[in-house]
Tab-separated table of C-alpha atoms in Angstrom:
chain	number	residue	atom	x	y	z
A	1	MET	CA	119.292	88.290	128.703
A	2	ARG	CA	118.962	90.554	131.720
A	3	LYS	CA	118.036	89.321	135.182
A	4	ASP	CA	114.516	90.700	134.695
A	5	GLY	CA	114.129	88.569	131.535
A	6	SER	CA	114.346	91.421	129.031
A	7	ARG	CA	116.536	91.047	125.999
A	8	LEU	CA	119.930	92.769	125.941
A	9	PHE	CA	121.936	93.528	122.793
A	10	VAL	CA	125.656	94.051	123.256
A	11	ASP	CA	128.766	94.930	121.273
A	12	GLY	CA	131.972	93.406	122.509
A	13	VAL	CA	135.698	93.087	122.009
A	14	LEU	CA	137.706	90.062	123.058
A	15	CYS	CA	141.515	90.372	123.201
A	16	ALA	CA	144.140	87.761	123.962
A	17	ILE	CA	146.556	88.612	126.788
A	18	ARG	CA	150.089	87.269	126.362
A	19	ASP	CA	153.178	87.294	128.587
A	20	GLU	CA	156.669	88.550	127.664
A	21	VAL	CA	157.458	85.463	125.560
A	22	GLY	CA	154.132	85.450	123.743
A	23	GLU	CA	152.437	82.680	125.706
A	24	LEU	CA	148.694	83.018	126.102
A	25	VAL	CA	147.862	84.029	129.661
A	26	GLY	CA	144.181	84.818	129.330
A	27	PHE	CA	141.629	87.023	127.682
A	28	SER	CA	140.206	90.482	128.225
A	29	LYS	CA	136.609	91.126	127.308
A	30	VAL	CA	134.813	94.486	127.142
A	31	MET	CA	131.068	94.555	126.497
A	32	ARG	CA	128.863	97.566	125.785
A	33	ASP	CA	125.057	97.737	125.945
A	34	ALA	CA	123.779	98.305	122.370
A	35	THR	CA	120.095	97.734	123.110
A	36	ARG	CA	118.987	101.298	122.361
A	37	ARG	CA	120.876	101.323	119.027
A	38	LYS	CA	119.431	97.936	118.021
A	39	LEU	CA	115.872	98.978	118.879
A	40	THR	CA	116.341	102.232	116.932
A	41	GLU	CA	117.664	100.301	113.909
A	42	ASP	CA	114.696	97.924	114.064
A	43	ALA	CA	112.249	100.846	114.213
A	44	LEU	CA	113.982	102.523	111.260
A	45	GLU	CA	113.836	99.330	109.175
A	46	ARG	CA	110.135	98.945	109.989
A	47	SER	CA	109.491	102.581	109.041
A	48	ASN	CA	111.399	102.176	105.767
A	49	ARG	CA	109.339	99.094	104.855
A	50	GLU	CA	106.106	100.962	105.550
A	51	LEU	CA	107.285	103.967	103.530
A	52	SER	CA	108.278	101.742	100.617
A	53	GLN	CA	104.885	100.032	100.666
A	54	PHE	CA	103.110	103.410	100.792
A	55	ALA	CA	105.169	104.713	97.840
A	56	HIS	CA	104.305	101.590	95.832
A	57	VAL	CA	100.569	102.031	96.491
A	58	VAL	CA	100.662	105.756	95.654
A	59	SER	CA	102.645	105.083	92.475
A	60	HIS	CA	100.114	102.476	91.365
A	61	ASP	CA	97.180	104.764	92.197
A	62	LEU	CA	98.716	107.599	90.164
A	63	GLN	CA	99.552	105.419	87.169
A	64	ALA	CA	95.989	104.173	86.614
A	65	PRO	CA	94.507	107.578	85.641
A	66	LEU	CA	97.595	108.382	83.580
A	67	ARG	CA	97.170	105.159	81.596
A	68	ALA	CA	93.542	106.089	80.841
A	69	ILE	CA	94.596	109.564	79.746
A	70	ALA	CA	97.322	108.101	77.535
A	71	VAL	CA	94.872	105.693	75.862
A	72	TYR	CA	92.267	108.399	75.190
A	73	THR	CA	94.930	110.859	74.032
A	74	ASP	CA	96.177	108.243	71.599
A	75	LEU	CA	92.628	107.667	70.334
A	76	LEU	CA	92.078	111.425	70.006
A	77	THR	CA	95.281	111.992	68.034
A	78	LYS	CA	94.523	109.088	65.707
A	79	GLY	CA	90.953	110.273	65.170
A	80	ASP	CA	89.497	106.923	66.292
A	81	LEU	CA	86.872	108.486	68.595
A	82	PRO	CA	83.575	109.845	67.317
A	83	PRO	CA	83.559	113.671	67.588
A	84	SER	CA	80.930	113.720	70.359
A	85	GLU	CA	82.923	111.271	72.510
A	86	ALA	CA	86.137	113.160	71.783
A	87	ALA	CA	84.514	116.396	72.967
A	88	ARG	CA	83.193	114.726	76.161
A	89	THR	CA	86.652	113.294	76.860
A	90	LEU	CA	88.352	116.678	76.483
A	91	VAL	CA	85.771	118.371	78.716
A	92	SER	CA	86.216	115.623	81.324
A	93	TYR	CA	90.018	116.052	81.308
A	94	SER	CA	89.650	119.832	81.524
A	95	LYS	CA	87.366	119.553	84.572
A	96	ALA	CA	89.651	117.027	86.281
A	97	CYS	CA	92.792	119.160	85.982
A	98	PRO	CA	91.951	121.697	88.745
A	99	THR	CA	91.149	118.784	91.089
A	100	CYS	CA	94.589	117.265	90.502
A	101	ARG	CA	96.340	120.517	91.412
A	102	SER	CA	94.644	121.062	94.778
C-alpha cells in the first residue's frame, strides 16, 4: 500500500547474503513496481470474459434459425409437409437469404 492509500503491486527477489565460510550474514531484497502490468492483466482478463460471453450469445442466436431450417429441410426432404406449406417455406428461405448476407 502506498502512502496515499492506493494499492501497489510489486515483484521482488530476496537473496541470502553469506560470508566466506557460508554463514548467513543477512538478506538482499530488490522490489519492482508491477502495478501497471497487474492492472493491464486485469483489464485483459475482463475483456476476454466479455468477449467470451458475447461469442456465446452470438453463437446461440445463430443456432436458433439454423435449427428451424434444419427441421423444415428434413420435413421437406421426407415429404411430410403439405405442398402449399412446402412452397411457402421455400419462398420464405429464399427471401431470408439476401438479408443474411448483408
